[in-house]
Coordinates of N, CA and C in Angstrom, one line a residue:
M1 N -67.1 -59.4 135.3 CA -67.0 -59.3 133.7 C -67.0 -58.1 133.5
V2 N -66.1 -57.9 132.5 CA -65.9 -56.5 131.7 C -66.8 -56.3 130.5
D3 N -67.6 -55.4 130.6 CA -68.5 -54.9 129.5 C -67.9 -53.7 128.8
S4 N -67.0 -53.0 129.3 CA -66.4 -52.6 128.5 C -64.9 -51.8 128.7
I5 N -64.0 -51.7 127.4 CA -62.8 -52.1 127.6 C -62.6 -50.6 126.9
D6 N -61.3 -49.6 127.8 CA -61.3 -48.2 127.4 C -60.2 -48.3 126.6
V7 N -60.7 -47.7 125.1 CA -59.7 -47.5 124.0 C -59.3 -46.4 123.5
H8 N -60.1 -45.5 124.1 CA -60.3 -43.7 124.0 C -58.4 -43.2 123.4
D9 N -56.9 -43.5 123.9 CA -56.0 -42.6 123.7 C -55.5 -43.8 122.5
L10 N -55.9 -45.1 122.4 CA -55.2 -45.8 121.0 C -55.6 -45.3 119.6
P11 N -54.6 -45.6 118.6 CA -55.2 -45.4 117.3 C -56.3 -46.6 116.7
E12 N -56.6 -45.6 115.8 CA -58.0 -46.6 115.4 C -57.2 -48.2 114.6
E13 N -56.4 -48.0 114.2 CA -55.9 -50.0 113.6 C -56.3 -50.5 114.4
E14 N -55.7 -50.1 115.8 CA -55.5 -51.0 117.3 C -56.6 -51.4 117.5
V15 N -57.8 -50.1 117.6 CA -58.3 -50.4 118.2 C -59.7 -52.0 117.0
K16 N -59.7 -51.5 115.9 CA -60.2 -52.3 115.0 C -59.3 -53.8 115.2
F17 N -58.2 -53.9 115.5 CA -57.5 -55.2 115.8 C -58.2 -55.6 117.1
I18 N -58.6 -54.8 117.8 CA -59.2 -55.3 119.5 C -60.4 -56.0 119.2
Q19 N -61.3 -55.3 118.5 CA -62.8 -55.7 117.8 C -62.7 -57.1 117.3
E20 N -61.4 -56.9 116.2 CA -61.2 -58.3 115.6 C -61.1 -59.8 116.3
F21 N -59.9 -59.1 117.5 CA -59.5 -60.3 117.9 C -60.7 -60.9 119.1
T22 N -61.4 -59.8 119.5 CA -62.2 -60.3 121.0 C -63.4 -61.5 119.6
E23 N -63.8 -60.8 118.4 CA -64.6 -61.4 117.8 C -64.2 -62.6 117.3
F24 N -63.1 -63.0 117.1 CA -62.1 -64.1 117.0 C -62.4 -65.3 118.1
I25 N -62.3 -64.4 119.3 CA -62.4 -65.1 120.7 C -63.8 -65.7 120.6
R26 N -64.8 -65.2 120.8 CA -66.0 -65.8 120.6 C -66.8 -66.6 119.9
Q27 N -65.8 -66.7 119.2 CA -66.4 -67.5 117.7 C -65.4 -69.1 118.0
K28 N -64.5 -68.5 118.6 CA -63.8 -69.7 119.0 C -64.5 -70.7 120.5
V29 N -65.0 -70.2 121.1 CA -65.8 -70.1 122.3 C -67.0 -71.0 122.0
R30 N -67.8 -70.1 121.2 CA -69.2 -70.9 120.4 C -68.8 -71.8 119.9
S31 N -67.5 -71.9 118.9 CA -67.0 -73.4 118.2 C -67.1 -74.5 119.3
N32 N -66.4 -74.4 120.5 CA -66.4 -75.5 121.4 C -67.1 -75.6 122.3
K33 N -68.5 -75.6 121.9 CA -69.5 -75.8 122.6 C -70.9 -76.2 121.9
V34 N -71.4 -76.9 122.2 CA -72.3 -77.7 121.5 C -73.8 -77.8 122.4
Q35 N -75.0 -77.4 121.6 CA -76.6 -77.2 122.2 C -77.1 -78.9 121.9
K36 N -77.3 -79.0 123.6 CA -77.6 -80.4 123.8 C -79.5 -80.2 123.7
G37 N -80.1 -81.0 122.6 CA -81.5 -80.8 123.0 C -82.6 -79.9 122.9
E38 N -83.7 -79.6 123.5 CA -84.3 -78.8 123.5 C -84.3 -78.0 125.0
E39 N -83.2 -79.1 125.9 CA -83.0 -78.6 127.4 C -82.1 -77.4 127.4
G40 N -81.5 -77.0 126.6 CA -80.5 -75.7 126.3 C -79.7 -76.0 127.0
I41 N -79.0 -77.3 127.6 CA -77.9 -77.5 128.5 C -76.5 -77.4 127.0
E42 N -75.7 -77.0 127.5 CA -74.1 -76.7 126.9 C -73.7 -77.6 127.3
E43 N -72.5 -78.5 126.7 CA -71.8 -79.1 127.1 C -70.4 -78.9 126.3
E44 N -69.5 -78.6 127.0 CA -68.0 -77.7 126.4 C -67.5 -79.3 125.4
I45 N -66.8 -79.0 124.5 CA -66.2 -80.4 123.8 C -64.9 -80.1 124.1
T46 N -64.2 -81.4 124.5 CA -62.5 -81.4 124.7 C -62.0 -81.9 123.7
E47 N -60.8 -81.0 122.9 CA -60.1 -81.8 121.7 C -59.2 -82.8 122.3
E48 N -59.4 -84.2 122.2 CA -58.5 -85.2 122.8 C -57.5 -85.2 121.1
K49 N -56.8 -85.5 121.5 CA -56.0 -86.1 120.3 C -55.4 -87.4 120.8
A50 N -55.5 -88.1 119.6 CA -55.5 -90.0 119.2 C -53.8 -90.2 119.5
L51 N -53.5 -90.7 120.2 CA -52.1 -91.4 120.2 C -52.1 -92.8 119.7
T52 N -51.2 -92.9 118.7 CA -50.8 -94.4 117.9 C -50.1 -94.9 119.0
A53 N -50.4 -96.3 118.6 CA -49.3 -97.2 119.2 C -48.8 -98.4 118.2
H54 N -47.4 -98.4 118.0 CA -47.0 -99.5 117.1 C -46.9 -100.8 117.8
S55 N -47.1 -101.7 117.4 CA -46.8 -102.9 118.1 C -45.2 -103.2 117.7
S56 N -44.7 -103.7 118.6 CA -43.4 -104.1 118.6 C -43.0 -105.4 119.5
N57 N -41.9 -106.2 118.8 CA -41.4 -107.3 119.7 C -40.4 -107.0 120.8
V58 N -40.2 -105.7 121.2 CA -39.0 -105.0 122.2 C -40.2 -105.4 123.9
I59 N -39.2 -106.0 124.4 CA -39.6 -106.5 125.8 C -38.5 -105.2 126.5
G60 N -39.0 -104.7 127.3 CA -38.0 -103.4 128.0 C -37.6 -102.4 127.7
K61 N -36.6 -101.4 127.8 CA -36.1 -100.4 127.6 C -35.2 -100.4 126.5
L62 N -34.9 -99.4 125.4 CA -34.0 -99.4 124.6 C -33.1 -98.1 125.1
T63 N -31.9 -98.5 124.6 CA -31.1 -97.2 124.7 C -31.5 -96.4 122.9
R64 N -31.3 -95.0 123.7 CA -31.2 -93.9 122.1 C -30.4 -94.6 121.0
R65 N -29.2 -95.0 121.2 CA -28.2 -96.0 120.6 C -29.0 -97.1 119.6
E66 N -30.0 -98.0 120.2 CA -30.3 -98.6 120.1 C -32.1 -98.6 119.0
I67 N -32.2 -97.7 119.3 CA -33.1 -97.3 118.6 C -32.4 -96.8 117.2
Y68 N -31.8 -95.7 116.8 CA -31.3 -95.2 116.0 C -30.5 -95.6 115.3
D69 N -29.9 -96.7 115.8 CA -28.6 -97.7 115.1 C -28.4 -97.4 113.9
Y70 N -30.1 -98.1 112.9 CA -30.1 -98.2 111.9 C -29.6 -96.8 110.8
L71 N -29.3 -95.6 111.5 CA -28.9 -94.7 110.6 C -27.8 -94.6 110.0

């Protein structure tokens, strides 16, 4: 684990950018973890995307032409 990054030859605005980006990453990591009870166990939250399914009466496969022929 790196404790420091050598930025001695970078312009001041680039150093500020690196500091802001590092803080952004830290906040993102903190927001993805949740504290559990008094035990201090941390559990990572995974972002799950719900996929919706539309019911239809189609049995089998459709061709692209069959799907878009109403256009």
